[in-house]
Each structure stands twice: as C-alpha cells, then as structure tokens.
XYZ file of C-alpha atoms in Angstrom:
667
model
C -229.478 195.977 31.265
C -232.947 196.022 29.763
C -234.325 198.704 27.510
C -236.756 199.934 30.162
C -233.800 200.512 32.515
C -232.088 202.465 29.762
C -235.112 204.731 29.298
C -235.636 205.199 33.041
C -232.001 206.014 33.844
C -231.789 208.299 30.820
C -234.720 210.287 32.206
C -233.044 210.416 35.649
C -229.821 211.741 34.058
C -231.740 214.491 32.278
C -233.518 215.438 35.516
C -230.117 215.688 37.214
C -228.875 218.043 34.498
C -231.866 220.371 34.880
C -231.889 220.906 38.666
C -229.389 222.296 41.166
C -228.094 220.847 44.456
C -230.589 222.816 46.607
C -233.660 221.523 44.761
C -236.087 218.940 46.069
C -235.198 216.881 43.009
C -231.573 216.734 44.178
C -232.717 215.399 47.522
C -234.697 212.514 45.937
C -232.580 211.666 42.899
C -229.754 209.707 44.642
C -232.361 207.386 46.100
C -233.761 206.664 42.641
C -230.305 205.759 41.352
C -229.700 203.370 44.236
C -233.198 201.858 43.775
C -232.606 201.278 40.069
C -228.969 200.144 40.068
C -228.006 199.195 43.637
C -224.958 201.469 43.153
C -224.074 203.574 46.204
C -224.281 207.314 45.479
C -221.976 209.973 46.968
C -223.234 210.783 50.434
C -225.250 213.957 50.620
C -223.573 216.587 52.874
C -225.385 217.025 56.197
C -225.379 220.785 55.772
C -226.413 222.615 52.664
C -225.399 220.420 49.672
C -222.859 222.035 47.383
C -222.077 222.002 43.690
C -219.191 219.508 44.062
C -221.417 216.825 45.567
C -224.132 217.446 43.012
C -221.698 217.273 40.092
C -220.573 213.835 41.326
C -224.204 212.695 41.356
C -224.786 214.100 37.882
C -221.685 212.377 36.559
C -222.745 209.087 38.132
C -226.251 209.374 36.659
C -224.773 209.803 33.167
C -222.329 206.939 33.725
C -225.136 204.596 34.814
C -227.220 205.054 31.670
C -226.754 201.712 29.920
C -226.753 201.020 26.227
C -230.251 200.418 24.898
C -230.869 196.738 25.498
C -233.573 194.226 24.675
C -236.278 192.831 26.900
C -239.887 193.816 27.332
C -239.115 197.530 27.204
C -237.745 197.271 23.680
C -240.728 195.158 22.585
C -243.117 197.678 24.137
C -241.478 200.664 22.428
C -241.435 198.860 19.075
C -245.108 197.890 19.339
C -246.052 201.442 20.327
C -244.373 202.662 17.144
C -246.142 200.044 15.002
C -249.525 200.731 16.576
C -249.028 204.481 16.393
C -248.280 204.180 12.698
C -251.495 202.188 12.181
C -253.487 204.955 13.893
C -251.630 207.719 12.075
C -250.099 209.161 15.265
C -247.229 211.651 15.194
C -243.843 210.904 16.772
C -244.836 213.010 19.772
C -248.098 211.096 20.223
C -246.231 207.790 19.904
C -243.789 209.021 22.569
C -246.669 209.845 24.932
C -248.166 206.390 24.348
C -244.798 204.800 25.140
C -244.391 206.943 28.257
C -247.813 205.931 29.657
C -247.212 202.242 28.826
C -243.815 202.293 30.577
C -245.399 203.929 33.603
C -248.132 201.294 33.738
C -245.848 198.287 33.312
C -242.443 198.958 34.900
C -242.075 199.683 38.601
C -238.772 201.537 38.235
C -240.157 203.988 35.689
C -243.287 204.521 37.787
C -241.138 205.064 40.900
C -239.113 207.847 39.240
C -242.153 209.586 37.696
C -244.137 209.510 40.952
C -241.163 210.796 42.923
C -240.496 213.609 40.461
C -244.128 214.750 40.480
C -244.231 214.685 44.283
C -241.392 217.223 44.440
C -243.807 219.772 42.894
C -240.912 220.992 40.721
C -242.104 219.305 37.518
C -245.417 218.561 35.852
C -246.468 215.624 33.726
C -246.456 217.711 30.511
C -242.945 218.881 31.351
C -241.722 215.324 31.958
C -243.361 214.246 28.720
C -241.639 217.030 26.827
C -238.254 215.866 28.128
C -239.071 212.207 27.410
C -240.297 213.005 23.874
C -237.602 215.644 23.290
C -240.054 218.306 22.203
C -241.645 221.498 23.436
C -244.210 221.421 26.224
C -246.702 223.212 23.982
C -246.601 220.264 21.544
C -247.321 217.870 24.412
C -250.356 219.863 25.493
C -251.593 219.989 21.895
C -251.188 216.220 21.532
C -253.179 215.632 24.732
C -256.235 217.632 23.668
C -259.490 215.648 24.091
C -260.084 216.055 20.361
C -256.583 214.925 19.437
C -255.838 211.667 17.619
C -254.227 210.072 20.652
C -257.238 210.461 22.947
C -259.929 209.893 20.312
C -258.178 206.692 19.233
C -258.993 205.215 22.613
C -255.400 204.105 23.106
C -254.771 206.543 25.958
C -257.644 207.266 28.306
C -258.023 210.322 30.478
C -258.649 209.506 34.142
C -261.066 211.524 36.241
C -259.479 210.300 39.456
C -255.784 209.857 40.263
C -256.318 207.885 43.413
C -253.759 205.241 42.419
C -251.757 207.018 39.690
C -249.811 210.267 39.740
C -250.474 210.795 36.038
C -253.964 211.487 34.632
C -253.738 208.892 31.845
C -254.336 205.185 31.611
C -254.188 202.247 29.210
C -256.495 199.261 29.164
C -255.009 196.042 30.473
C -255.780 194.347 27.159
C -253.799 196.980 25.232
C -250.887 196.815 27.641
C -250.627 193.039 27.361
C -250.705 193.298 23.567
C -247.906 195.893 23.607
C -245.749 193.482 25.605
C -246.246 190.603 23.164
C -243.350 189.785 20.831
C -245.304 189.870 17.561
C -244.465 190.425 13.939
C -246.673 193.348 12.973
C -249.891 195.257 13.419
C -252.000 192.284 12.327
C -250.623 190.189 15.173
C -251.162 193.093 17.576
C -254.819 193.273 16.559
C -255.105 189.528 17.028
C -253.664 189.861 20.537
C -256.123 192.586 21.495
C -259.242 191.341 19.746
C -258.898 187.619 19.044
C -261.420 185.938 16.788
C -264.155 184.091 18.655
C -264.022 180.270 18.706
C -265.782 178.396 15.943
C -269.504 177.877 16.578
C -270.895 174.534 17.646
C -274.303 175.258 16.113
C -275.454 175.186 12.498
C -277.450 177.728 10.525
C -280.438 175.342 10.500
C -280.496 175.370 14.315
C -281.890 178.899 14.166
C -284.712 178.222 11.735
C -287.044 179.553 14.444
C -285.797 183.035 13.552
C -287.454 182.651 10.150
C -286.993 185.663 7.901
C -285.097 187.496 10.656
C -282.038 185.309 10.075
C -282.063 185.831 6.308
C -282.465 189.590 6.686
C -279.570 189.839 9.144
C -277.371 187.789 6.828
C -278.144 190.079 3.881
C -277.697 193.226 5.970
C -274.270 192.181 7.240
C -273.124 191.035 3.804
C -274.001 194.355 2.179
C -272.677 196.447 5.067
C -269.279 194.783 4.786
C -269.148 194.878 1.000
C -270.133 198.549 0.759
C -268.360 199.729 3.951
C -271.607 201.186 5.349
C -271.052 202.828 8.771
C -273.422 202.689 11.729
C -274.810 199.166 11.157
C -275.896 197.601 14.468
C -277.822 194.379 15.082
C -279.376 193.633 18.475
C -280.036 190.060 19.624
C -282.144 189.925 22.770
C -283.807 187.222 24.804
C -283.404 185.099 27.948
C -279.958 183.787 28.930
C -278.845 180.632 27.147
C -281.004 181.069 24.043
C -277.968 181.169 21.756
C -277.428 184.871 21.108
C -273.636 184.634 21.062
C -273.736 181.323 19.214
C -275.967 182.787 16.511
C -273.552 185.709 16.125
C -270.771 183.169 15.467
C -272.916 181.224 13.004
C -273.940 184.420 11.199
C -270.303 185.489 10.815
C -269.348 182.060 9.465
C -272.305 182.090 7.089
C -271.095 185.294 5.398
C -267.383 184.423 5.566
C -266.446 187.089 8.130
C -264.384 187.055 11.315
C -266.226 187.728 14.561
C -264.196 189.494 17.253
C -265.522 189.962 20.792
C -264.985 193.321 22.486
C -264.848 194.184 26.169
C -265.563 190.743 27.620
C -262.900 190.742 30.335
C -259.521 192.127 31.168
C -256.413 190.010 30.791
C -256.510 188.945 34.419
C -259.935 187.417 33.818
C -261.603 190.161 35.825
C -264.572 192.307 34.917
C -263.687 195.401 32.891
C -265.204 198.713 33.873
C -267.818 200.374 31.709
C -265.238 202.963 30.727
C -262.791 200.226 29.677
C -265.442 198.457 27.597
C -266.349 201.659 25.783
C -262.676 202.478 25.165
C -262.077 199.001 23.735
C -265.036 199.401 21.400
C -263.559 202.679 20.157
C -260.138 201.103 19.692
C -261.571 198.111 17.859
C -263.520 200.327 15.463
C -260.415 202.352 14.672
C -257.997 199.428 14.480
C -260.276 197.305 12.307
C -262.192 200.026 10.502
C -260.440 199.490 7.168
C -261.236 195.790 7.031
C -264.208 194.402 5.136
C -264.150 190.926 6.674
C -264.718 191.654 10.363
C -267.776 191.933 12.624
C -267.609 192.993 16.271
C -269.547 191.318 19.069
C -270.490 193.225 22.228
C -272.245 191.062 24.823
C -274.388 192.421 27.665
C -275.287 195.695 25.973
C -277.341 196.822 28.976
C -274.138 197.141 30.973
C -273.012 199.964 28.702
C -276.311 201.453 27.534
C -278.519 200.889 30.557
C -281.392 203.225 31.253
C -281.807 205.402 34.325
C -280.160 203.474 37.096
C -278.502 204.888 40.221
C -275.890 202.133 40.160
C -274.367 203.444 36.935
C -273.020 206.483 38.768
C -270.367 208.565 37.041
C -269.007 205.572 35.135
C -271.886 205.738 32.694
C -270.730 206.872 29.234
C -271.796 210.164 27.733
C -275.096 209.707 25.928
C -274.023 212.024 23.121
C -270.756 210.136 22.693
C -272.520 206.762 22.726
C -275.101 207.918 20.173
C -272.354 209.158 17.878
C -270.497 205.870 18.206
C -273.596 203.846 17.253
C -274.258 206.086 14.262
C -270.705 206.148 12.897
C -268.982 202.905 13.877
C -267.137 201.794 10.698
C -267.561 198.061 11.409
C -270.901 196.232 11.792
C -271.539 195.408 15.443
C -273.727 192.667 16.934
C -275.004 193.633 20.379
C -276.659 191.215 22.808
C -278.776 191.731 25.886
C -280.964 189.568 28.078
C -283.564 192.285 28.517
C -284.326 195.319 26.365
C -286.197 196.788 29.321
C -282.789 197.514 30.864
C -281.587 199.518 27.855
C -282.059 203.196 27.151
C -284.664 203.695 24.370
C -282.389 206.263 22.692
C -279.812 203.528 22.091
C -282.387 200.939 21.051
C -283.642 203.362 18.399
C -280.201 203.300 16.766
C -280.244 199.557 16.177
C -280.417 198.799 12.451
C -282.272 195.551 13.153
C -283.242 193.494 16.179
C -284.311 189.894 16.714
C -285.796 188.098 19.696
C -283.974 184.853 20.486
C -286.042 181.981 21.921
C -285.291 178.390 22.889
C -285.358 176.150 19.789
C -288.518 174.345 18.703
C -288.996 170.615 19.137
C -287.650 169.495 15.752
C -284.551 171.640 16.081
C -284.080 170.593 19.718
C -283.878 166.941 18.745
C -281.128 167.706 16.240
C -279.214 169.828 18.750
C -279.491 167.126 21.429
C -278.001 164.566 19.048
C -275.064 166.836 18.264
C -274.468 167.655 21.934
C -274.515 163.974 22.839
C -271.980 163.260 20.080
C -269.739 165.975 21.533
C -270.042 165.127 25.250
C -270.644 161.366 25.132
C -272.911 161.544 28.189
C -274.209 158.013 27.594
C -277.668 158.916 26.285
C -279.027 156.174 24.060
C -280.601 156.971 20.679
C -283.971 155.876 22.016
C -283.776 158.302 24.963
C -282.742 161.406 23.004
C -286.083 162.139 21.265
C -287.970 161.712 24.543
C -285.591 164.000 26.416
C -285.651 166.648 23.676
C -289.459 166.660 23.726
C -289.708 166.878 27.495
C -287.052 169.564 28.113
C -287.290 172.812 26.176
C -284.326 174.560 27.788
C -281.727 176.410 25.754
C -278.791 174.438 24.250
C -276.316 175.997 26.704
C -278.231 174.512 29.647
C -278.530 171.131 27.926
C -274.787 171.129 27.314
C -274.160 171.867 31.001
C -276.514 169.070 32.041
C -274.714 166.586 29.792
C -271.361 167.572 31.291
C -272.720 166.940 34.787
C -274.172 163.577 33.718
C -270.859 162.572 32.132
C -268.906 163.607 35.233
C -271.214 161.678 37.566
C -271.953 158.880 35.082
C -275.649 159.461 35.590
C -277.001 159.023 32.054
C -280.376 160.318 30.889
C -281.869 160.285 34.398
C -279.278 162.729 35.660
C -279.630 164.955 32.584
C -283.354 165.264 33.344
C -282.651 165.912 37.024
C -280.181 168.708 36.233
C -282.516 170.344 33.706
C -285.469 170.120 36.093
C -283.361 171.843 38.743
C -282.424 174.582 36.256
C -286.079 175.106 35.336
C -287.024 175.281 39.015
C -284.282 177.836 39.661
C -285.474 179.977 36.736
C -288.959 179.992 38.257
C -287.708 181.189 41.620
C -287.795 177.764 43.271
C -291.230 176.800 41.930
C -291.601 173.540 40.035
C -292.624 173.820 36.406
C -296.265 172.937 35.668
C -296.658 169.282 34.700
C -296.681 168.369 31.044
C -299.250 166.117 29.457
C -298.018 162.564 29.027
C -300.652 160.307 27.531
C -300.758 156.780 28.919
C -301.749 155.393 25.483
C -301.482 156.833 21.988
C -304.345 158.901 20.643
C -307.132 156.610 19.465
C -309.851 157.965 17.258
C -312.334 155.338 18.455
C -312.153 156.810 21.975
C -313.339 160.256 20.863
C -317.044 161.035 21.001
C -317.351 164.251 19.022
C -319.946 166.030 16.914
C -317.426 166.516 14.081
C -315.518 164.083 11.858
C -311.981 164.475 13.241
C -310.477 162.109 10.689
C -311.832 164.244 7.842
C -310.336 167.405 9.351
C -306.949 165.736 9.773
C -306.975 164.418 6.212
C -307.840 167.834 4.768
C -305.153 169.640 6.752
C -302.336 167.087 6.378
C -301.015 168.272 2.951
C -298.275 170.887 3.191
C -300.232 173.292 0.975
C -303.386 173.089 3.098
C -304.587 176.252 4.865
C -302.780 177.018 8.097
C -304.760 180.006 9.313
C -307.303 177.902 11.196
C -308.511 177.760 14.767
C -310.386 175.341 16.988
C -312.551 175.635 20.064
C -312.725 172.239 21.758
C -315.268 172.032 24.563
C -316.480 169.251 26.739
C -315.968 167.582 30.106
C -312.501 167.096 31.523
C -310.716 163.983 30.287
C -312.582 163.648 26.986
C -309.340 164.038 24.984
C -309.453 167.663 23.811
C -305.776 168.495 24.412
C -304.693 165.010 23.334
C -306.366 165.473 19.961
C -304.782 168.909 19.566
C -301.339 167.374 20.066
C -302.253 164.578 17.661
C -303.253 167.179 15.066
C -299.893 168.928 15.531
C -298.080 165.673 14.737
C -300.145 165.285 11.558
C -299.295 168.848 10.528
C -295.615 168.321 11.369
C -295.647 171.222 13.806
C -294.207 171.534 17.305
C -296.618 172.229 20.137
C -296.640 175.313 22.331
C -299.050 174.762 25.208
C -300.141 177.525 27.577
C -302.370 177.297 30.611
C -304.238 180.227 32.066
C -301.838 180.165 35.027
C -298.910 180.666 32.636
C -300.407 183.872 31.261
C -302.529 185.576 33.906
C -300.541 187.926 36.136
C -301.430 189.988 39.182
C -299.689 192.987 37.608
C -301.792 195.258 35.421
C -300.836 194.917 31.768
C -298.583 191.898 32.228
C -301.283 189.369 31.275
C -301.713 191.122 27.946
C -297.942 191.050 27.410
C -297.849 187.327 28.200
C -300.663 186.653 25.714
C -298.908 188.629 22.985
C -295.640 186.862 23.777
C -297.318 183.433 23.475
C -298.661 184.190 19.986
C -295.309 185.679 18.936
C -293.448 182.633 20.228
C -295.760 180.309 18.285
C -295.144 182.284 15.096
C -291.380 182.267 15.604
C -291.283 178.497 16.242
C -293.921 177.608 13.646
C -295.803 175.893 16.473
C -299.393 174.886 17.012
C -300.532 176.954 19.985
C -302.823 175.338 22.572
C -304.625 177.381 25.229
C -305.944 175.167 28.017
C -308.657 176.584 30.311
C -309.504 179.156 27.647
C -312.618 180.232 29.550
C -310.276 182.018 31.998
C -308.760 184.017 29.126
C -311.940 184.625 27.109
C -314.531 185.160 29.841
C -317.718 186.992 28.890
C -316.904 190.718 29.132
C -320.492 191.478 30.152
C -319.741 189.872 33.503
C -316.436 191.685 34.028
C -316.026 193.660 37.240
C -312.608 195.195 36.473
C -311.237 196.994 33.444
C -308.208 194.696 33.278
C -310.534 191.713 32.705
C -311.920 193.411 29.612
C -308.421 194.366 28.414
C -307.273 190.764 28.762
C -310.136 189.431 26.626
C -309.600 192.197 24.062
C -305.944 191.227 23.759
C -306.820 187.569 23.170
C -309.450 188.423 20.571
C -307.098 190.742 18.712
C -304.363 188.130 18.399
C -306.849 185.369 17.535
C -308.068 187.510 14.639
C -304.662 187.895 12.984
C -302.652 184.807 14.007
C -301.419 183.101 10.776
C -300.963 179.594 12.227
C -303.265 176.972 13.745
C -304.234 177.430 17.377
C -306.554 175.548 19.704
C -308.566 176.678 22.728
C -309.919 174.041 25.105
C -312.554 174.619 27.757
C -314.858 172.720 30.078
C -317.176 175.753 30.381
C -318.021 176.951 26.891
C -321.065 178.787 28.180
C -318.711 181.216 29.958
C -316.928 182.328 26.753
C -317.435 185.821 25.394
C -319.907 185.900 22.470
C -317.278 187.563 20.283
C -315.331 184.303 20.209
C -318.012 182.742 18.044
C -316.613 184.110 14.766
C -312.954 183.744 15.803
C -312.975 179.938 15.589
C -312.895 178.043 12.316
C -314.140 174.896 14.081
C -316.128 174.467 17.277
C -316.007 170.809 18.284
C -317.824 169.158 21.176
C -316.042 166.281 22.981
C -318.487 164.234 25.041
C -318.578 161.214 27.327
C -317.818 157.787 25.901
C -320.611 155.861 24.205
C -321.364 152.190 24.800
C -319.019 150.723 22.194
C -316.264 153.141 23.151
C -316.335 151.930 26.760
C -315.217 148.508 25.570
C -312.404 150.020 23.499
C -311.283 152.149 26.449
C -311.242 149.130 28.777
C -309.101 147.109 26.364
C -306.724 150.033 25.841
C -305.980 150.294 29.578
C -306.547 146.912 31.220
C -305.461 143.366 30.512
C -308.473 141.883 32.353
C -311.505 140.675 30.453
C -314.299 143.153 29.858
C -317.138 142.526 32.369
C -320.297 141.247 30.821
C -322.285 144.031 32.419
C -320.380 146.861 30.702
C -323.543 148.004 28.892
C -324.899 151.187 30.441
C -322.236 153.909 30.212
C -322.815 157.240 31.781
C -320.429 160.198 32.129
C -317.127 158.339 31.706
C -314.210 159.671 29.672
C -310.871 158.345 28.377
C -309.263 160.340 31.178
C -311.262 158.405 33.772
C -309.954 155.130 32.393
C -306.373 156.415 32.397
C -306.759 157.610 36.003
C -308.176 154.300 37.219
C -305.423 152.412 35.343
C -302.803 154.362 37.291
C -304.636 153.656 40.545
C -304.833 149.942 39.827
C -301.111 149.762 39.097
C -300.361 151.552 42.348
C -302.571 149.120 44.295
C -301.428 146.052 42.394
C -305.033 145.196 41.493
C -305.866 143.459 38.217
C -309.318 141.985 38.859
C -312.166 143.210 36.597
C -314.611 143.738 39.462
C -312.149 145.931 41.385
C -311.530 147.934 38.201
C -315.271 148.267 37.580
C -315.817 149.471 41.158
C -313.211 152.198 40.751
C -314.682 153.307 37.417
C -318.058 153.558 39.086
C -316.556 155.745 41.807
C -315.085 158.015 39.130
C -318.500 158.435 37.522
C -320.298 159.016 40.824
C -317.827 161.709 41.794
C -318.751 163.865 38.822
C -320.677 167.021 39.547
C -324.361 166.882 38.624
C -324.747 163.114 38.489
C -328.510 162.537 38.096
C -328.760 158.902 39.174
C -326.620 156.045 40.473
C -323.919 155.348 37.998
C -322.452 152.002 37.162
C -322.477 149.186 34.711
C -325.752 147.328 34.297
C -325.862 143.589 34.222
C-alpha cells in the first residue's frame, strides 16, 4: 500500500491504543478501518461493548498498518523535509507541515482526522503531538503566530473553518509542488515560482521611459549585488502598455531571473488576497539568499487597495504589509493599472515608480515589424508604417489584432478594424476623434504666412539646434497650420502628439488641469512634438472668465508652456480671444492667411487634373483646405470638368463668414 495509507493507518492504530471500548472513538474507529482497507471489522456488540471486542479491533488495527510504501505520500513527506530544512524548521515543525499537507491532499487521512475531531475526545494539537511523537506543549509552541512555521508562510492560519476541521491551510501552489517528484530544493522552488517566459520586446522598445529605464536598471543591479532589502519598483499605466513585458526586459538586461508571484492557483483560478500575500512571503523567504532573482507582483491594487468596502476582512494587515515592503530581501517589481486605487501609505514605500505609456511612433513601427514577423498576419512592408502611424495602441492589443487577422485571413484591413473596435471599447463605445490625413504632401508654395517657414525649418533641423521652442499659428481654418506643424515634426525627427480641446476639457472640476498636465508629460516621455488644436478654448482671456475653473485651466496651460523643454505648437482661428499672457510664452507667432493669386494656381494643380481656368485671377478667402474639400466632393460626384470645379470653389468662398462681396474667379 502507499505511504499515505501507512501514515493514516498508523495514526488509527495509535488512536485505538489510547481509547477504551466505551469511548466515542471506539464507536467510529471500525468504520475508518473498513473505509481505508475494505477489511470487515469484528461486529460491535449491540449492548455495551466489552474489552474482548475492543482488543480484537485494536489487534486488527495494528495488523493492518502496512510497511511504509512509495507513492505520492512518500514524495510529499520527503519534500516537506527538504523544504523544512531550507526554511530552518525543526523536526516538529516539519511534522506539522507534513500533517497539514496530508490532510489537504489525501481523502483517507482527512476522513480520519475529521472523524476524530468530531468525537470531541481529541483536539488538533493532541493529534499533532501523536503524529509528531512529541509533547503537546511543543506543538503549541511551534504553532505560535511568531513561530518559524507560520511566519514562513508555508502554513497559514484560517479564520474560518467552514470547510476544514483544522485551523490551518496550505496554498494550492505549495501543495502541488510538494507532490512533485523533484531532485531538491531548487526544483521545488522552480515548481512553486517558475521563471517568467522570455520577453518578446527589446530594451530599445522602451526608449520612451528615458532616464527612468536607466535608473531602474542601475537600482536593481546594485540592490542585487549588495543584497539591499526593501527595494520596490512600481510600474503603472493603462492596460496593455507593456508593464509586465518591461519587467521581463529589465530582468534580462541585468542578467537576473524574474519570477511571478500570486498570479493564479494551480487550477487556473483566481487566488485570494490572503493566498497572494502568503505566496509573496514564501517567495521572499525561499529566494531571499539568492542574488540573481527579482519578483514580479502584478495588479498591486488587488493587495494594497485603498479604502474599499469590497476588500472586507480579506484585506491584509496594513502594519504587516508595510513591514513586508520595507524588509523584503528580494527586489520586487509591482504593477498596477491605476495608482488611484492604491493606498498612499503603500505607494510611499516604493523605491521608484515609472508611468508606462503606449510607445511613440518610431518605436511602434519597429514593434509592428517584429510582431508581423512573429504572427505572419500577411501585412505587407508597405502597409506596416502606415498602420503603425495610424494606430497608437499598446503592443499587446496589436498582437491580439494580428492573431485575429491571421485566423480570419483578413490582412491589414482586419487589423485596423480590430484595433478601431478596441479603441471604441476603451472610450465607452464612442468612436475615436478623426486623425488628420492630408490629401497631398505639405507644399511650401501653398502657405501664405508672414514668416519664412523654410528658414525656421532649416535652423531647427540640426540635432544640436534648440528644442525649447514654441509656436502660435493663427489664421482661418484650412490654411495649413496643423499640416505645417506635422511637417516640422518630420524635419525634427520627432513623433507627433496631437490634442484637441475636446480631448482635454472635462466637465469634472480639476480633471481638465490633470489632462493638460498629462499631455505635456506624455510629450516629454515620448520625445514628441505636442500640437494643441483649438488653443483658444484652452487659453481663453481670463478677463472674460465667469467661473474659477476657467481661470485655473488657463493657469495650468500657462504654467506648463513656461517650463516645457520640447517644441510645442498651438493653433487657433481666433487669436484675438487668447489671454494676453500668452504673448511671451510663444517663441514664434505666425499668421497663416488665404491663398494669394499665384498660390491658387499651385493649389489647383495639386488637386485637379483639369486645366486651370483662364479666369483664375481674383482670389479671395480660399485656403488649401478648401481645395482639398472640393477635390473630395468632385471625386464623390465623378465630376472632372474645370467649370464644375470652379463653381464648387466659389461656393466654398461664399460660404465663409463675413464675405464682403460676391466671390469668384474673374475673367
């Protein structure tokens, strides 16, 4: 028979030796023997049972104890001894660990223990003393909350015994490791806390972190080399921005193993908060002597959430959690989607924190190429740059979209469709605001400005040129203000971060200011040229403000404009509405005006294949945007004739507000 049967029947035999025929134990014990061995016991006398009957049962119980065999029970007992030695447990503490593991895993052992406790003639400490062959006082000493067994996290005290008769428990992950036929404590650790898979990303993919990445690398390297306790790094940001992936890349960069803690139980289910905390404690103690290991704890808010009625009694002790953060012997990387959900007391104990954002345009293109090489979704090399520029979602979402496209054989069209759906879902079912897509490349000869744009671009193009510059571009709609800003970004080799007033202004007090600050911070992190469209809504004259929040919003913009270290551009159609304080915040104020006579000809040729009408001589209030709009209309109508095009351009001009006279093209 198996080793677990040996241990169970040995305990039954010892119970039989310690109780008489009139005890409750004597009434239950024959049933346990029959349950465990299927051997028929001497029939209990109908009247008061006597010593003769009970001696037969005792003799049978001793006879049925098999020789210690193999099987899972032997593996479990051996692993308990190995693990106990690693934690420095005494023989009594190792015996208690074995007892609890047997109870959790083997039905026969659980059946006997539960039945014995239900008789009310024994207690758990008494049973443990018999199992461990020691005094009950030693058992109680070993089970103290401050004892090595409990503080190790191996055995957990249970507040409720709704399902168990004993007040102790083991995590499922630990139990499965104890049942594994492994060669030593190193293999046991690997079973409990396996190393995370190799990262798919590269260190360069996180260049948007800037100096944050270098600092975290140095901090982890020194913490491991010098065995510094209490080192915690927090990575926070929206889902899918690569927090876990960066943790893997960071570990690889410094030559360390990254081991995830408390992700799930061995059945794939969600572990309780208590189980996650216990696993963290076990990992710190099991791996605390190693100088090549970093722990990863995802979803930190689940363990260290702030005041929340849903945490209930399962929330860990704040004092205990603080002590763990301050003394953990292994560096830990924590992740969370939102720091607002975390208790400030725990955030204060983070050694360093970094905000994770979706990658910038240059990095996105590189990531898209690598993801396409991995998935083979059928995206051509010519489509990848366009897709990477259009979709700024996190790599995890792009990877999912490519898998869907590969499964459905949908190519780049399906990838875009899936990512658009993901963006719509993230916005609560609202479509994302449209992006600018110029019909023709930027053409300097279509810009009517009061400043030499070519000179500005030439001066700023060198890599050592000043970067703390700002622009206010004003003029009628469609004159090319935003298009030139994006053109300037290409010259500077910078990605573009474009924000409209609707992206930033919120109905909630204080949230607009947070959105403004977040936009400037995001531009700094990505090294992006920041464009504010409709800047008059964000920088309205404070003298006309009717609410305090309007003043606060303008103050926030002005403060960030003053100290932002990178180029940014504000565009407006209503410069007269801007606050006077903006005057000194802009390095350049450039006026974009309607097209001049010669420019009308260039604009016509850029958009239409038809010959330029002879009468195209008297321009008034037309912009490059008007030509692009009419070109789209003509394609929709299938019209190519010059007179039809001229009529539509005239309608565009006449529709403008404040037209002083009939508008058209003189002949």
